[in-house]
CSV table of C-alpha atoms in Angstrom, one decimal:
chain,number,residue,atom,x,y,z
A,316,UNK,CA,111.9,109.3,47.3
A,317,UNK,CA,109.2,110.1,49.8
A,318,UNK,CA,109.2,113.2,52.0
A,319,UNK,CA,110.1,111.3,55.1
A,320,UNK,CA,113.1,109.7,53.5
A,321,UNK,CA,114.2,113.0,52.2
A,322,UNK,CA,114.0,114.6,55.7
A,323,UNK,CA,115.7,111.7,57.3
A,324,UNK,CA,118.5,111.6,54.8
A,325,UNK,CA,118.9,115.3,55.3
A,326,UNK,CA,119.0,115.2,59.0
A,327,UNK,CA,121.3,112.2,59.0
A,328,UNK,CA,123.8,113.9,56.7
A,329,UNK,CA,123.4,111.2,54.1
A,330,UNK,CA,122.9,113.6,51.2
A,331,UNK,CA,125.4,114.9,48.8
A,332,UNK,CA,125.9,118.6,48.5
A,333,UNK,CA,123.8,118.7,45.3
A,334,UNK,CA,121.0,116.7,46.9
A,335,UNK,CA,121.0,118.9,49.9
A,336,UNK,CA,120.8,122.1,47.9
A,337,UNK,CA,117.9,120.7,45.9
A,338,UNK,CA,116.2,119.7,49.1
A,339,UNK,CA,116.5,123.1,50.7
A,340,UNK,CA,115.2,124.7,47.6
A,341,UNK,CA,112.2,122.5,47.6
A,342,UNK,CA,111.6,123.2,51.3
A,343,UNK,CA,111.7,126.9,50.6
A,344,UNK,CA,109.2,126.4,47.8
A,345,UNK,CA,106.8,124.0,49.4
A,346,UNK,CA,104.8,124.7,52.5
A,347,UNK,CA,104.0,121.0,53.0
A,348,UNK,CA,107.6,120.0,52.9
A,349,UNK,CA,108.5,122.8,55.2
A,350,UNK,CA,105.8,121.7,57.6
A,351,UNK,CA,107.0,118.2,57.4
A,352,UNK,CA,110.5,119.2,58.2
A,353,UNK,CA,109.4,121.2,61.1
A,354,UNK,CA,107.2,118.5,62.5
A,355,UNK,CA,110.1,116.1,62.2
A,356,UNK,CA,112.4,118.3,64.2
A,357,UNK,CA,109.7,118.9,66.8
A,358,UNK,CA,109.1,115.2,67.2
A,359,UNK,CA,112.8,114.6,67.8
A,360,UNK,CA,112.8,117.4,70.4
A,361,UNK,CA,109.8,115.9,72.2
A,362,UNK,CA,111.3,112.5,72.2
A,363,UNK,CA,114.5,113.9,73.7
A,364,UNK,CA,112.7,115.8,76.3
A,365,UNK,CA,110.7,112.8,77.4
A,366,UNK,CA,113.8,110.7,77.7
A,367,UNK,CA,115.2,113.3,80.0
A,368,UNK,CA,112.1,113.7,82.1
A,369,UNK,CA,111.5,110.1,82.9
A,370,UNK,CA,111.7,109.3,86.6
A,371,UNK,CA,111.5,106.0,88.5
A,372,UNK,CA,109.7,105.9,91.9
A,373,UNK,CA,112.0,105.3,94.8
A,374,UNK,CA,109.8,102.6,96.2
A,375,UNK,CA,110.2,100.5,93.1
A,376,UNK,CA,113.9,100.9,93.3
A,377,UNK,CA,114.0,99.9,96.9
A,378,UNK,CA,111.8,96.8,96.2
A,379,UNK,CA,114.1,95.7,93.4
A,380,UNK,CA,117.2,96.1,95.4
A,381,UNK,CA,115.7,94.3,98.3
A,382,UNK,CA,114.9,91.4,96.0
A,383,UNK,CA,118.4,91.5,94.6
A,384,UNK,CA,119.9,91.5,98.1
A,385,UNK,CA,117.8,88.5,99.1
A,386,UNK,CA,118.8,86.6,96.0
A,387,UNK,CA,122.5,87.3,96.6
A,388,UNK,CA,122.1,86.4,100.2
A,389,UNK,CA,120.5,83.1,99.3
A,390,UNK,CA,123.3,82.1,97.0
A,391,UNK,CA,126.3,84.3,98.0
A,392,UNK,CA,129.1,82.0,96.8
A,393,UNK,CA,128.2,81.7,93.2
A,394,UNK,CA,131.8,81.9,92.0
A,395,UNK,CA,135.3,83.0,92.8
A,396,UNK,CA,134.4,86.6,92.6
A,397,UNK,CA,131.4,86.1,94.8
A,398,UNK,CA,133.6,84.4,97.4
A,399,UNK,CA,136.0,87.3,97.3
A,400,UNK,CA,133.1,89.8,97.6
A,401,UNK,CA,131.5,87.9,100.5
A,402,UNK,CA,134.9,87.8,102.3
A,403,UNK,CA,135.3,91.4,101.7
A,404,UNK,CA,131.8,92.1,103.1
A,405,UNK,CA,132.4,90.0,106.1
A,406,UNK,CA,135.6,91.8,106.9
A,407,UNK,CA,134.0,95.2,106.4
A,408,UNK,CA,131.1,94.3,108.7
A,409,UNK,CA,133.5,93.0,111.4
A,410,UNK,CA,135.6,96.2,111.2
A,411,UNK,CA,132.5,98.3,111.5
A,412,UNK,CA,131.0,96.5,114.4
A,413,UNK,CA,133.8,96.0,116.9
A,414,UNK,CA,137.1,95.4,115.2
A,415,UNK,CA,138.1,92.3,113.4
A,416,UNK,CA,140.9,91.3,115.7
A,417,UNK,CA,138.8,91.6,118.8
A,418,UNK,CA,136.1,89.7,117.2
A,419,UNK,CA,138.4,86.9,116.2
A,420,UNK,CA,139.9,86.7,119.7
A,421,UNK,CA,136.5,86.6,121.2
A,422,UNK,CA,135.4,83.9,118.9
A,423,UNK,CA,138.5,81.9,119.6
A,424,UNK,CA,138.0,82.3,123.4
A,425,UNK,CA,134.5,81.1,123.2
A,426,UNK,CA,135.5,78.1,121.2
A,427,UNK,CA,138.3,77.3,123.7
A,428,UNK,CA,135.8,77.5,126.6
A,429,UNK,CA,133.4,75.2,124.9
A,430,UNK,CA,136.1,72.7,124.0
A,431,UNK,CA,137.5,72.8,127.6
A,432,UNK,CA,134.1,72.2,129.1
A,433,UNK,CA,133.5,69.3,126.7
A,434,UNK,CA,136.9,67.8,127.6
A,435,UNK,CA,136.2,68.2,131.3
A,436,UNK,CA,132.9,66.4,130.9
A,437,UNK,CA,134.5,63.5,129.1
A,438,UNK,CA,137.3,63.3,131.7
A,439,UNK,CA,134.8,63.3,134.6
A,440,UNK,CA,132.7,60.6,132.9
A,441,UNK,CA,135.7,58.5,132.3
A,442,UNK,CA,136.9,58.9,135.9
A,443,UNK,CA,133.5,58.0,137.4
A,444,UNK,CA,133.2,55.1,135.1
A,445,UNK,CA,136.6,53.8,136.0
A,446,UNK,CA,136.0,54.3,139.7
A,447,UNK,CA,132.5,52.8,139.7
A,448,UNK,CA,133.6,49.2,140.4
A,449,UNK,CA,135.7,50.2,143.4
A,450,UNK,CA,132.9,52.4,144.7
A,451,UNK,CA,130.5,49.6,144.3
A,452,UNK,CA,132.9,47.3,146.1
A,453,UNK,CA,133.1,49.8,149.0
A,454,UNK,CA,129.4,50.1,149.2
A,455,UNK,CA,129.3,53.7,148.3
A,456,UNK,CA,127.2,53.1,145.2
A,457,UNK,CA,124.7,50.3,144.7
A,458,UNK,CA,126.2,47.8,142.3
A,459,UNK,CA,124.5,47.5,139.1
A,460,UNK,CA,124.5,43.7,139.4
A,461,UNK,CA,122.5,43.8,142.5
A,462,UNK,CA,119.9,45.9,140.8
A,463,UNK,CA,119.4,43.2,138.2
A,464,UNK,CA,118.0,40.7,140.6
A,465,UNK,CA,115.7,42.2,143.1
A,466,UNK,CA,112.4,40.9,142.0
A,467,UNK,CA,112.3,37.7,143.8
A,468,UNK,CA,108.8,38.1,144.9
A,469,UNK,CA,106.2,40.0,143.0
A,470,UNK,CA,102.8,40.5,144.4
A,471,UNK,CA,100.1,38.2,143.3
A,472,UNK,CA,97.0,39.4,141.6
A,473,UNK,CA,95.0,39.0,144.8
A,474,UNK,CA,97.6,41.1,146.7
A,475,UNK,CA,97.6,44.0,144.2
A,476,UNK,CA,95.0,46.6,144.4
A,477,UNK,CA,94.9,48.6,141.2
A,478,UNK,CA,96.3,52.0,141.6
A,479,UNK,CA,97.9,51.3,145.0
A,480,UNK,CA,101.6,50.8,145.1
A,481,UNK,CA,102.8,47.9,147.2
A,482,UNK,CA,104.9,49.0,150.2
A,483,UNK,CA,108.3,47.7,150.7
A,484,UNK,CA,108.7,45.4,153.7
A,485,UNK,CA,112.3,44.8,154.4
A,486,UNK,CA,114.4,47.2,152.7
A,487,UNK,CA,118.1,46.9,152.6
A,488,UNK,CA,120.4,49.8,152.2
A,489,UNK,CA,120.5,49.4,148.5
A,490,UNK,CA,116.7,49.1,148.2
A,491,UNK,CA,116.1,52.1,150.3
A,492,UNK,CA,118.2,54.1,147.9
A,493,UNK,CA,115.5,53.9,145.3
A,494,UNK,CA,112.2,52.7,146.7
A,495,UNK,CA,110.0,54.9,144.6
A,496,UNK,CA,111.3,53.6,141.4
A,497,UNK,CA,110.9,50.0,142.3
A,498,UNK,CA,107.4,50.5,143.7
A,499,UNK,CA,106.3,52.5,140.8
A,500,UNK,CA,107.6,50.0,138.3
A,501,UNK,CA,106.0,47.0,139.9
A,502,UNK,CA,102.9,48.7,140.9
A,503,UNK,CA,102.3,50.1,137.6
A,504,UNK,CA,102.9,47.0,135.7
A,505,UNK,CA,100.9,44.9,138.1
A,506,UNK,CA,97.9,47.2,138.3
A,507,UNK,CA,97.9,47.6,134.6
A,508,UNK,CA,98.2,43.9,134.1
A,509,UNK,CA,95.3,43.3,136.5
A,510,UNK,CA,93.2,45.8,134.9
A,511,UNK,CA,93.9,44.4,131.5
A,512,UNK,CA,93.4,40.9,132.7
A,513,UNK,CA,90.1,41.7,134.4
A,514,UNK,CA,88.8,43.7,131.5
A,515,UNK,CA,89.8,41.1,129.0
A,516,UNK,CA,88.3,38.3,131.0
A,517,UNK,CA,90.5,35.2,131.1
A,518,UNK,CA,93.1,36.7,128.8
A,519,UNK,CA,96.5,36.9,130.4
A,520,UNK,CA,98.4,40.0,129.4
A,521,UNK,CA,101.5,39.1,127.5
A,522,UNK,CA,103.9,41.3,129.4
A,523,UNK,CA,106.2,38.6,130.5
A,524,UNK,CA,109.1,39.7,128.5
A,525,UNK,CA,108.7,43.3,129.5
A,526,UNK,CA,108.1,42.5,133.1
A,527,UNK,CA,111.1,40.2,133.2
A,528,UNK,CA,113.2,42.9,131.7
A,529,UNK,CA,111.9,45.6,134.0
A,530,UNK,CA,112.3,43.4,137.1
A,531,UNK,CA,115.7,42.4,136.1
A,532,UNK,CA,116.9,45.9,135.3
A,533,UNK,CA,115.4,47.9,138.2
A,534,UNK,CA,115.8,47.3,141.9
A,535,UNK,CA,112.4,46.3,143.3
A,536,UNK,CA,111.1,46.4,146.7
A,537,UNK,CA,109.6,43.3,148.4
A,538,UNK,CA,106.0,43.9,148.7
A,539,UNK,CA,105.3,40.9,151.0
A,540,UNK,CA,106.6,38.0,152.9
A,541,UNK,CA,109.9,37.1,154.4
A,542,UNK,CA,110.8,34.7,151.8
A,543,UNK,CA,113.0,37.1,150.1
A,544,UNK,CA,115.2,37.7,153.1
A,545,UNK,CA,117.6,35.0,152.0
A,546,UNK,CA,117.7,36.5,148.6
A,547,UNK,CA,118.7,39.8,150.0
A,548,UNK,CA,121.6,38.3,151.7
A,549,UNK,CA,122.5,36.7,148.4
A,550,UNK,CA,122.1,39.9,146.5
A,551,UNK,CA,124.6,41.6,148.7
A,552,UNK,CA,127.2,39.1,147.5
A,553,UNK,CA,127.4,39.2,143.8
A,554,UNK,CA,129.0,35.8,143.6
A,555,UNK,CA,126.0,34.2,145.2
A,556,UNK,CA,123.5,32.5,143.0
A,557,UNK,CA,119.8,33.3,143.6
A,558,UNK,CA,118.1,30.2,144.8
A,559,UNK,CA,114.4,30.9,144.6
A,560,UNK,CA,112.1,32.9,142.5
A,561,UNK,CA,108.5,33.9,143.1
A,562,UNK,CA,107.0,34.7,139.8
A,563,UNK,CA,104.0,36.8,139.2
A,564,UNK,CA,100.9,34.7,138.8
A,565,UNK,CA,99.9,36.8,135.9
A,566,UNK,CA,102.9,35.7,134.1
A,567,UNK,CA,102.6,33.1,131.5
A,568,UNK,CA,103.4,29.6,132.4
A,569,UNK,CA,107.0,28.9,133.5
A,570,UNK,CA,107.6,27.0,130.4
A,571,UNK,CA,107.0,30.1,128.4
A,572,UNK,CA,109.4,32.0,130.6
A,573,UNK,CA,112.2,29.6,130.2
A,574,UNK,CA,113.2,30.4,126.7
A,575,UNK,CA,113.1,34.1,127.4
A,576,UNK,CA,115.2,33.9,130.5
A,577,UNK,CA,117.7,31.4,129.2
A,578,UNK,CA,118.1,33.1,125.9
A,579,UNK,CA,118.2,36.7,127.1
A,580,UNK,CA,120.4,36.1,130.2
A,581,UNK,CA,124.1,35.9,130.1
A,582,UNK,CA,125.7,32.7,131.1
A,583,UNK,CA,127.2,33.9,134.3
A,584,UNK,CA,125.2,33.4,137.4
A,585,UNK,CA,126.0,36.9,138.6
A,586,UNK,CA,124.0,38.5,135.9
A,587,UNK,CA,121.4,35.9,135.6
A,588,UNK,CA,117.9,37.1,136.3
A,589,UNK,CA,116.7,36.4,139.8
A,590,UNK,CA,113.4,34.9,138.6
A,591,UNK,CA,115.2,31.8,137.8
A,592,UNK,CA,117.2,29.7,140.2
A,593,UNK,CA,120.3,27.9,139.2
A,594,UNK,CA,118.5,24.7,139.3
A,595,UNK,CA,115.7,25.9,137.2
A,596,UNK,CA,113.2,26.1,140.0
A,597,UNK,CA,110.7,28.9,140.2
A,598,UNK,CA,109.1,29.7,143.5
A,599,UNK,CA,105.5,30.6,143.2
A,600,UNK,CA,103.7,33.1,145.4
A,601,UNK,CA,102.2,30.4,147.5
A,602,UNK,CA,105.6,29.1,148.4
A,603,UNK,CA,105.6,26.0,146.2
A,604,UNK,CA,108.4,25.5,143.8
A,605,UNK,CA,107.8,24.8,140.2
A,606,UNK,CA,110.5,22.9,138.6
A,607,UNK,CA,111.7,23.9,135.2
A,608,UNK,CA,113.5,21.5,133.1
A,609,UNK,CA,116.9,23.0,132.6
A,610,UNK,CA,118.4,22.7,129.3
A,611,UNK,CA,121.8,21.9,130.7
A,612,UNK,CA,122.2,20.3,134.0
A,613,UNK,CA,125.5,21.5,135.5
A,614,UNK,CA,126.0,18.2,137.2
B,1045,UNK,CA,133.8,105.3,84.3
B,1046,UNK,CA,131.3,105.0,81.5
B,1047,UNK,CA,132.5,102.9,78.6
B,1048,UNK,CA,132.2,103.9,75.0
B,1049,UNK,CA,129.0,102.9,73.3
B,1050,UNK,CA,130.7,100.4,71.0
B,1051,UNK,CA,132.2,98.6,74.0
B,1052,UNK,CA,129.0,98.8,76.1
B,1053,UNK,CA,127.9,95.3,75.4
B,1054,UNK,CA,131.2,93.8,76.6
B,1055,UNK,CA,131.1,96.0,79.6
B,1056,UNK,CA,127.6,95.0,80.5
B,1057,UNK,CA,128.5,91.3,80.0
B,1058,UNK,CA,131.3,91.7,82.5
B,1059,UNK,CA,129.0,93.5,84.9
B,1060,UNK,CA,126.4,90.8,84.7
B,1061,UNK,CA,129.0,88.1,85.2
B,1062,UNK,CA,130.1,89.9,88.4
B,1063,UNK,CA,126.5,90.1,89.5
B,1064,UNK,CA,126.1,86.4,88.9
B,1065,UNK,CA,129.1,85.9,91.2
B,1066,UNK,CA,127.4,87.8,93.9
B,1067,UNK,CA,128.5,91.4,93.5
B,1068,UNK,CA,125.7,93.7,94.3
B,1069,UNK,CA,127.6,96.7,93.0
B,1070,UNK,CA,127.6,95.3,89.6
B,1071,UNK,CA,123.9,95.0,89.6
B,1072,UNK,CA,123.6,98.5,90.9
B,1073,UNK,CA,125.7,99.9,88.0
B,1074,UNK,CA,123.6,98.0,85.5
B,1075,UNK,CA,120.4,99.3,87.1
B,1076,UNK,CA,121.6,102.9,87.2
B,1077,UNK,CA,122.5,102.8,83.5
B,1078,UNK,CA,119.3,101.1,82.2
B,1079,UNK,CA,116.8,102.5,84.7
B,1080,UNK,CA,115.6,105.4,82.7
B,1081,UNK,CA,115.6,103.9,79.2
B,1082,UNK,CA,113.7,100.9,80.5
B,1083,UNK,CA,111.2,103.1,82.3
B,1084,UNK,CA,110.8,105.2,79.2
B,1085,UNK,CA,110.2,102.1,77.1
B,1086,UNK,CA,107.6,100.8,79.6
B,1087,UNK,CA,105.9,104.1,79.8
B,1088,UNK,CA,105.3,104.3,76.1
B,1089,UNK,CA,104.5,100.6,75.7
B,1090,UNK,CA,101.8,100.7,78.3
B,1091,UNK,CA,99.0,103.0,79.2
B,1092,UNK,CA,98.6,103.5,82.9
B,1093,UNK,CA,101.4,104.4,85.4
B,1094,UNK,CA,100.5,101.4,87.4
B,1095,UNK,CA,101.0,99.1,84.5
B,1096,UNK,CA,104.3,100.8,83.7
B,1097,UNK,CA,105.6,100.3,87.1
B,1098,UNK,CA,104.5,96.7,87.2
B,1099,UNK,CA,106.2,95.9,84.0
B,1100,UNK,CA,109.4,97.8,85.0
B,1101,UNK,CA,109.6,96.0,88.3
B,1102,UNK,CA,108.8,92.6,86.9
B,1103,UNK,CA,111.5,93.0,84.2
B,1104,UNK,CA,114.2,93.6,86.8
B,1105,UNK,CA,113.0,90.8,89.0
B,1106,UNK,CA,113.3,88.5,86.0
B,1107,UNK,CA,116.8,89.7,85.5
B,1108,UNK,CA,117.6,88.8,89.2
B,1109,UNK,CA,116.1,85.4,88.7
B,1110,UNK,CA,118.3,84.8,85.7
B,1111,UNK,CA,121.3,85.2,88.0
B,1112,UNK,CA,120.3,82.2,90.1
B,1113,UNK,CA,120.4,80.1,86.9
B,1114,UNK,CA,124.1,81.1,86.4
B,1115,UNK,CA,123.5,81.9,82.8
B,1116,UNK,CA,126.0,83.8,80.7
B,1117,UNK,CA,124.5,86.8,79.0
B,1118,UNK,CA,126.3,88.1,76.0
B,1119,UNK,CA,124.2,91.2,75.4
B,1120,UNK,CA,122.6,92.4,78.5
B,1121,UNK,CA,120.8,95.3,76.8
B,1122,UNK,CA,119.1,93.1,74.3
B,1123,UNK,CA,118.1,90.6,77.0
B,1124,UNK,CA,116.7,93.4,79.3
B,1125,UNK,CA,114.5,94.9,76.6
B,1126,UNK,CA,113.4,91.5,75.3
B,1127,UNK,CA,112.3,90.6,78.8
B,1128,UNK,CA,110.5,94.0,79.1
B,1129,UNK,CA,108.9,93.4,75.8
B,1130,UNK,CA,107.6,90.0,76.7
B,1131,UNK,CA,106.2,91.2,80.1
B,1132,UNK,CA,104.6,94.3,78.4
B,1133,UNK,CA,103.0,92.1,75.7
B,1134,UNK,CA,101.6,89.9,78.5
B,1135,UNK,CA,100.1,92.9,80.2
B,1136,UNK,CA,98.7,94.2,76.9
B,1137,UNK,CA,97.1,90.9,76.2
B,1138,UNK,CA,95.5,90.8,79.6
B,1139,UNK,CA,94.2,94.3,79.2
B,1140,UNK,CA,92.9,93.8,75.7
B,1141,UNK,CA,91.1,90.7,76.8
B,1142,UNK,CA,89.3,92.8,79.4
B,1143,UNK,CA,89.0,96.1,77.6
B,1144,UNK,CA,89.5,96.1,73.9
B,1145,UNK,CA,91.0,99.2,72.4
B,1146,UNK,CA,91.4,100.0,68.7
B,1147,UNK,CA,95.1,100.6,68.3
B,1148,UNK,CA,94.9,101.6,64.7
B,1149,UNK,CA,92.2,104.2,65.0
B,1150,UNK,CA,93.4,107.5,64.0
B,1151,UNK,CA,91.5,110.4,65.5
B,1152,UNK,CA,93.3,113.3,64.0
B,1153,UNK,CA,90.4,115.6,64.4
B,1154,UNK,CA,90.1,114.8,68.0
B,1155,UNK,CA,93.7,115.4,68.6
B,1156,UNK,CA,93.6,118.6,66.6
B,1157,UNK,CA,90.7,119.9,68.6
B,1158,UNK,CA,92.5,118.9,71.8
B,1159,UNK,CA,95.7,120.6,71.0
B,1160,UNK,CA,94.7,123.6,69.1
B,1161,UNK,CA,96.5,126.7,70.1
B,1162,UNK,CA,98.8,125.1,72.5
B,1163,UNK,CA,102.5,125.3,73.1
B,1164,UNK,CA,105.3,122.8,73.4
B,1165,UNK,CA,103.7,121.0,76.3
B,1166,UNK,CA,100.5,120.4,74.5
B,1167,UNK,CA,102.4,119.3,71.5
B,1168,UNK,CA,104.1,116.7,73.7
B,1169,UNK,CA,100.8,115.6,75.1
B,1170,UNK,CA,99.5,115.2,71.6
B,1171,UNK,CA,102.4,113.0,70.7
B,1172,UNK,CA,102.0,110.9,73.8
B,1173,UNK,CA,98.4,110.3,73.1
B,1174,UNK,CA,99.1,109.6,69.5
B,1175,UNK,CA,101.8,107.0,70.3
B,1176,UNK,CA,99.3,105.1,72.4
B,1177,UNK,CA,97.2,104.6,69.3
B,1178,UNK,CA,100.1,103.2,67.2
B,1179,UNK,CA,100.3,99.5,66.6
B,1180,UNK,CA,102.5,97.9,69.2
B,1181,UNK,CA,105.1,96.8,66.8
B,1182,UNK,CA,105.4,100.2,65.2
B,1183,UNK,CA,105.4,101.9,68.5
B,1184,UNK,CA,108.1,99.6,69.9
B,1185,UNK,CA,110.4,100.1,66.9
B,1186,UNK,CA,109.9,103.9,67.1
B,1187,UNK,CA,110.7,104.0,70.8
B,1188,UNK,CA,113.8,101.8,70.5
B,1189,UNK,CA,115.2,103.6,67.5
B,1190,UNK,CA,114.2,107.2,68.2
B,1191,UNK,CA,114.2,107.3,72.0
B,1192,UNK,CA,116.7,104.6,73.0
B,1193,UNK,CA,119.1,104.8,70.1
B,1194,UNK,CA,119.0,101.2,69.0
B,1195,UNK,CA,120.1,100.3,65.5
B,1196,UNK,CA,117.6,98.6,63.2
B,1197,UNK,CA,119.7,95.5,63.3
B,1198,UNK,CA,119.3,95.3,67.1
B,1199,UNK,CA,115.6,96.0,66.9
B,1200,UNK,CA,115.3,93.3,64.2
B,1201,UNK,CA,117.0,90.8,66.5
B,1202,UNK,CA,114.8,91.6,69.4
B,1203,UNK,CA,111.6,91.5,67.5
B,1204,UNK,CA,112.6,88.5,65.4
B,1205,UNK,CA,112.2,90.2,62.1
B,1206,UNK,CA,114.4,91.4,59.3
B,1207,UNK,CA,116.2,94.7,59.5
B,1208,UNK,CA,114.1,96.1,56.7
B,1209,UNK,CA,111.0,95.1,58.6
B,1210,UNK,CA,112.2,96.9,61.7
B,1211,UNK,CA,113.0,100.0,59.6
B,1212,UNK,CA,109.6,100.0,58.0
B,1213,UNK,CA,107.9,99.8,61.4
B,1214,UNK,CA,109.8,102.7,62.8
B,1215,UNK,CA,109.3,104.7,59.7
B,1216,UNK,CA,105.6,104.2,59.6
B,1217,UNK,CA,105.3,105.2,63.2
B,1218,UNK,CA,107.3,108.3,62.6
B,1219,UNK,CA,105.2,109.2,59.5
B,1220,UNK,CA,102.0,108.9,61.5
B,1221,UNK,CA,103.3,111.1,64.3
B,1222,UNK,CA,104.8,113.6,62.0
B,1223,UNK,CA,101.6,113.8,60.0
B,1224,UNK,CA,99.7,114.4,63.2
B,1225,UNK,CA,102.2,117.0,64.2
B,1226,UNK,CA,102.2,118.6,60.8
B,1227,UNK,CA,98.4,118.9,60.9
B,1228,UNK,CA,98.7,120.5,64.3
B,1229,UNK,CA,101.5,122.8,63.2
B,1230,UNK,CA,99.7,123.5,59.9
B,1231,UNK,CA,96.6,124.4,61.9
B,1232,UNK,CA,98.7,126.6,64.1
B,1233,UNK,CA,100.2,128.2,61.0
B,1234,UNK,CA,96.8,128.7,59.5
B,1235,UNK,CA,95.6,130.2,62.7
B,1236,UNK,CA,98.7,132.4,62.8
B,1237,UNK,CA,98.1,133.4,59.2
B,1238,UNK,CA,94.5,134.2,60.0
B,1239,UNK,CA,95.6,136.1,63.0
B,1240,UNK,CA,98.2,138.0,61.0
B,1241,UNK,CA,95.7,138.6,58.2
B,1242,UNK,CA,93.1,139.8,60.6
B,1243,UNK,CA,95.6,142.0,62.3
B,1244,UNK,CA,96.7,143.5,59.0
B,1245,UNK,CA,93.1,144.0,58.0
B,1246,UNK,CA,92.4,145.8,61.2
B,1247,UNK,CA,95.5,147.9,60.7
B,1248,UNK,CA,94.4,148.7,57.1
B,1249,UNK,CA,90.9,149.6,58.2
B,1250,UNK,CA,92.4,151.9,60.9
B,1251,UNK,CA,94.6,153.5,58.3
B,1252,UNK,CA,91.6,153.9,56.0
B,1253,UNK,CA,89.7,155.5,58.8
B,1254,UNK,CA,92.5,157.8,59.7
B,1255,UNK,CA,92.9,158.7,56.0
B,1256,UNK,CA,89.1,159.4,55.8
B,1257,UNK,CA,89.2,161.6,58.8
């Protein structure tokens, strides 16, 4: 057996009494063995001392715990115990801050206020929506139907100066309510169309669908002529059918308008776009009527 | 309440399971228990304090990352030191690729000259320097057995070797350190003997002089 094994066995109490006696006798007789035993004991003492002296810098500990907190915060509900812990933490935080009961009441009050405001908004909207036909009938609010058919006459390309809005001529009560919108809409489209048309040479801008839609949706002013006066009187009566239309000359031919108008417009004459008369006649800017072949002749 | 050593693994397993579920106190308890052993391991496995702190921190960050994978750990202690071992080996590889060091060189004379005539602190410094010169496998086995109290079976499992192999590694490391210490102590004994002999000779000469007078 080597010296190291002998020393280890002796220190670990693995020797029998006879072996231990022989070992101690040999230690007493041999300087090298005595030195080896001493060094072994000293080595153990050094190791024990080092284990007691080790210290960890506080910055490392803080960094590790910060990472751990971030990880737990990222996935707090990993399991049932985690849920319990998170509930416990939330309750503790609430108790520390302002009292859990007060917090709960405050949160419930806020929620109730938000819900009440939402309900009031819905109720107001419903009431206004339900009262809107009566208000329109009383003339308080411009009826939506009338706003769909104002564009009887649109300025011709010669009448429109790019960048200049056409001035309304004979504005009714309903048209005066929103003159800027109508002027802006028509002027913008027309000016843009003219610019596009002039820059593109003979190419006609394909804005018929959009223009028809915008004219039909928004109330438009009457930039010129007294030809639209009858239309105004008709527009005040929703049951009346528009009789004449003066299309924009930059529009595509009337034949190309027909499918769009007939397909997009509802069947009732009240909501039918004003650019088309009941007989399928379109009034041009020069006053001449252009007859469109109606698909179905009511007579 | 600190559990008994034989039930430590089960206790650590329960603590880590609680940490996986989101309990920060469980991680704190694990950290407090294994902070110093792990730092001691890293300090002896690596050379500079910066490397030691880097490996220590990286080891714990990897433990935190394991939590997000919701893995069950049966033996937390073995897992912790296996992670530390892998991180330390990576650091050692990087360092050796940049600055090769002969780990097997034994410079007993240099150490003896360094530590001649010192006390316990110098002896400790001698051991620390000598441990850096040990092969990594022997050093690790010695640290884990002598400093951290692991059994050879546990060391064998961590290093992926047999229990006899782990025992051999730890034994060789201890032999080297003990030889170094013996030489130092022997030198100290020789110096002490010389000092005693010189002193006795002086005393004898004084006595001779006094007798002559």
